[in-house]
Amino acid sequence: MDFLKKHYEKILLGIVLLGLVAFAALLPAMIARDHDALEEKHIGIIKRPVKPLPPLDLASESNAIQRVQSPYNLDFETTNRLFNPVQWQRMVNGDLIKLHTGNEVNLVTVTQITPLYLILTLDSVQTNEFGARYIISVERQAAPTPSLRARRQHYSSKGDKNETYTIRDVKGPVDDPTQLVLTLADTGEEAVLSKDKPFRRVDGYMADLKYDPEAKKWFSQRVGAVLKFGNDSYNIVAINQNEVVLSALSNQKKTTLPYNQ
């Protein structure tokens, strides 16, 4: 015990030195172990196998592209009331009617459509030493001006040609023919007439119309006529046996009005 009491400091110092020597001997192995561990982590992070990315979901983008390519039609005319507010029309008796479409032209009614004819009539025959001359009346009911619609007489012989017809053949006696065969200048068609049977061809139509909200009526209207009603003006651009077509002067919009016989 005396030995330990006298030399315990040296013994402790020796033990510490032995521990340091052992630690120094084991230090390379510890460093190598840590280096291997770090290398494994490095390989596991940097060189780990890469999984392929899942396919991209482009459904929303494709739908957006399709919506852009397909125009979206907005009805700002018949159902929209922001730019086309509902209009009201006062009748002559003071009542108000609602124009549901915002277009009063739809209240115009076609009451009558009358055909307009090209009429050729053999009025008489004149004879002299030079032969026979045929007096033929021409009536153009569809002509654009009243002066051209008046009945006019033409004096023609066989083979004569004017702006309306050419006499191609005379059947029967030349001074009292049973029929005249004409060729029409505008279409080239054949027209046959006699004293008791004129030739008639439909060349156009005229119409009678009315607009009840303002108690307006128009009679014998032809293509080109202008109708004024509902704070606008409308031009008649076409008439046939079944309908009348109006064009608004304000926006050139066309409206077809049926004729319900």
XYZ file of C-alpha atoms in Angstrom:
261
model
C 0.000 0.000 0.000
C 2.873 2.345 0.771
C 4.102 1.815 -2.754
C 0.776 2.828 -4.223
C 0.578 5.862 -1.975
C 4.029 7.001 -2.969
C 3.753 6.263 -6.727
C -0.006 6.595 -7.594
C 0.612 9.686 -9.663
C 3.152 7.907 -11.786
C 0.823 4.935 -12.165
C -2.023 7.206 -13.338
C 0.281 8.966 -15.713
C 1.413 5.634 -17.128
C -2.155 4.485 -17.599
C -3.002 7.725 -19.422
C 0.047 7.367 -21.628
C -0.893 3.794 -22.446
C -4.395 4.964 -23.369
C -2.964 7.653 -25.606
C -0.674 5.168 -27.264
C -3.589 2.768 -27.824
C -5.754 5.614 -29.209
C -2.928 6.706 -31.512
C -2.576 3.114 -32.701
C -6.299 2.812 -33.372
C -6.668 6.280 -34.949
C -5.699 5.220 -38.533
C -8.213 2.403 -38.404
C -10.941 4.779 -37.157
C -10.094 7.295 -39.873
C -10.205 4.560 -42.504
C -13.568 3.360 -41.179
C -15.045 6.858 -41.235
C -13.646 7.415 -44.721
C -15.285 4.211 -45.950
C -18.573 5.234 -44.334
C -18.437 8.663 -45.990
C -17.578 7.083 -49.324
C -20.574 4.781 -49.074
C -22.828 7.737 -48.368
C -21.256 9.637 -51.281
C -21.872 6.736 -53.645
C -25.411 6.262 -52.321
C -26.270 9.938 -52.925
C -24.364 10.809 -56.082
C -24.446 7.525 -57.953
C -27.772 6.113 -56.889
C -29.972 4.784 -59.779
C -32.337 7.428 -61.183
C -35.989 6.483 -61.518
C -37.673 7.658 -64.766
C -40.068 10.561 -64.350
C -43.778 9.719 -64.644
C -45.487 10.804 -67.891
C -46.543 14.444 -67.874
C -50.272 15.084 -67.495
C -51.025 17.694 -70.173
C -54.794 17.227 -70.143
C -55.549 20.702 -68.814
C -53.191 22.344 -71.304
C -54.650 20.329 -74.209
C -58.170 21.305 -73.166
C -57.131 24.952 -73.011
C -55.629 24.764 -76.520
C -58.809 23.139 -77.859
C -60.942 25.848 -76.292
C -58.785 28.515 -77.933
C -59.005 26.801 -81.328
C -62.799 26.436 -81.063
C -64.313 29.941 -81.024
C -66.999 30.588 -78.452
C -69.955 32.173 -80.141
C -71.772 34.741 -78.084
C -75.242 35.838 -79.102
C -75.354 39.605 -78.636
C -78.355 40.015 -80.917
C -81.369 37.899 -80.014
C -81.004 36.958 -76.337
C -78.522 39.470 -74.940
C -79.993 42.555 -73.345
C -76.775 44.433 -72.451
C -76.092 45.796 -75.924
C -79.608 45.199 -77.282
C -82.119 46.248 -74.631
C -85.724 45.266 -75.066
C -87.653 47.799 -77.122
C -91.259 48.826 -76.706
C -93.459 50.127 -79.511
C -96.496 52.346 -78.943
C -99.519 51.376 -80.996
C -101.794 53.996 -82.561
C -104.340 53.355 -79.817
C -101.746 54.130 -77.138
C -101.014 50.527 -76.087
C -97.393 49.428 -75.701
C -96.150 46.161 -77.198
C -92.867 44.503 -76.367
C -90.509 43.805 -79.246
C -89.018 40.551 -78.007
C -86.323 40.339 -80.681
C -85.412 44.004 -80.535
C -86.105 44.199 -84.255
C -89.459 45.676 -85.228
C -89.104 44.608 -88.852
C -90.458 41.217 -87.786
C -93.837 42.868 -87.182
C -94.219 43.767 -90.847
C -96.828 41.596 -92.578
C -97.011 40.779 -96.279
C -100.697 40.978 -97.208
C -100.510 40.432 -100.962
C -98.014 39.491 -103.678
C -98.982 40.181 -107.285
C -97.118 38.885 -110.354
C -95.884 41.376 -112.951
C -96.010 40.261 -116.557
C -94.422 40.858 -119.910
C -97.480 40.914 -122.213
C -97.316 40.773 -126.010
C -100.578 41.352 -127.860
C -101.318 41.197 -131.585
C -103.526 44.240 -132.044
C -104.036 44.273 -135.825
C -102.504 43.642 -139.231
C -101.809 46.249 -141.934
C -101.178 45.244 -145.522
C -99.827 47.220 -148.483
C -97.920 46.631 -151.707
C -94.816 45.785 -149.644
C -96.506 43.049 -147.612
C -98.027 42.732 -144.166
C -97.058 44.641 -141.035
C -98.121 43.382 -137.614
C -99.005 45.828 -134.851
C -97.868 44.230 -131.598
C -98.320 45.893 -128.210
C -95.606 45.360 -125.575
C -96.391 45.900 -121.901
C -93.574 45.563 -119.351
C -95.228 45.607 -115.954
C -91.931 44.875 -114.147
C -89.976 47.717 -115.754
C -88.055 49.872 -113.245
C -89.740 53.182 -114.162
C -93.419 53.986 -114.842
C -92.635 55.380 -118.284
C -91.255 52.010 -119.407
C -94.302 50.137 -118.080
C -96.759 51.832 -120.433
C -98.146 49.793 -123.289
C -96.296 50.490 -126.540
C -97.101 49.439 -130.086
C -94.474 48.131 -132.491
C -94.937 47.800 -136.271
C -93.040 44.743 -137.452
C -92.835 42.411 -140.419
C -91.604 38.853 -140.554
C -87.862 38.808 -139.789
C -87.883 42.254 -138.179
C -86.001 42.557 -134.901
C -86.320 45.084 -132.070
C -85.248 45.318 -128.402
C -88.041 42.953 -127.345
C -88.588 40.298 -130.023
C -87.997 39.007 -133.541
C -90.871 37.718 -135.703
C -89.585 34.295 -136.677
C -92.635 32.743 -138.344
C -96.182 33.571 -139.449
C -98.740 30.770 -139.433
C -101.798 31.074 -141.659
C -102.521 33.840 -144.152
C -100.069 36.706 -143.897
C -102.901 39.262 -143.738
C -104.893 37.306 -141.153
C -102.464 34.976 -139.336
C -103.625 32.377 -136.866
C -100.365 32.667 -134.896
C -97.168 34.675 -134.775
C -94.065 32.907 -133.533
C -91.607 35.302 -131.904
C -88.157 34.913 -130.372
C -87.682 37.040 -127.246
C -84.506 39.117 -127.228
C -83.662 38.804 -123.509
C -83.971 35.034 -123.031
C -84.160 33.598 -126.546
C -87.333 31.701 -125.668
C -90.221 31.234 -128.071
C -93.382 33.315 -127.702
C -96.578 32.387 -129.569
C -99.469 34.862 -129.830
C -102.621 35.429 -131.806
C -105.357 38.053 -131.929
C -107.405 36.289 -129.251
C -104.534 34.985 -127.112
C -101.698 37.317 -125.961
C -98.392 35.976 -124.721
C -97.791 36.436 -120.970
C -94.626 35.794 -118.952
C -93.982 36.540 -115.264
C -91.102 39.029 -115.051
C -91.372 40.025 -111.394
C -93.635 40.699 -108.430
C -94.995 43.555 -106.368
C -96.234 43.343 -102.797
C -98.639 44.958 -100.337
C -97.374 45.245 -96.759
C -98.530 46.640 -93.442
C -96.983 47.582 -90.084
C -99.661 47.475 -87.374
C -97.737 49.231 -84.541
C -97.816 52.474 -86.550
C -100.910 51.636 -88.652
C -98.876 51.942 -91.851
C -99.785 50.262 -95.130
C -97.890 50.130 -98.405
C -99.484 49.049 -101.673
C -97.916 47.856 -104.948
C -94.343 48.033 -103.637
C -91.594 46.857 -105.972
C -87.908 45.964 -105.615
C -85.996 49.118 -104.726
C -88.820 50.756 -102.758
C -87.948 52.193 -99.321
C -90.219 51.634 -96.303
C -89.878 53.868 -93.242
C -91.079 52.640 -89.855
C -89.795 52.031 -86.325
C -87.183 54.810 -86.510
C -85.418 53.160 -89.433
C -85.673 52.746 -93.201
C -85.756 49.470 -95.099
C -85.091 48.781 -98.759
C -86.981 46.028 -100.616
C -84.209 43.966 -102.204
C -86.185 40.940 -103.461
C -89.749 39.774 -104.030
C -90.943 36.369 -105.196
C -94.249 34.543 -105.035
C -93.611 33.398 -101.444
C -91.681 36.135 -99.622
C -90.345 39.682 -99.460
C -86.761 40.475 -98.415
C -86.021 43.782 -96.639
C -82.590 45.279 -95.978
C -82.124 47.822 -93.167
C -80.387 50.955 -94.415
C -78.739 51.430 -90.995
C -76.794 48.143 -90.869
C -77.596 46.294 -94.159
C -79.147 43.429 -92.201
C -81.595 41.450 -94.333
C -84.925 40.097 -93.104
C -87.154 37.653 -95.002
C -90.892 38.168 -94.576
C -93.030 35.179 -95.625
C -96.283 35.572 -97.496
C -98.943 33.428 -95.831
C -101.722 33.167 -98.379
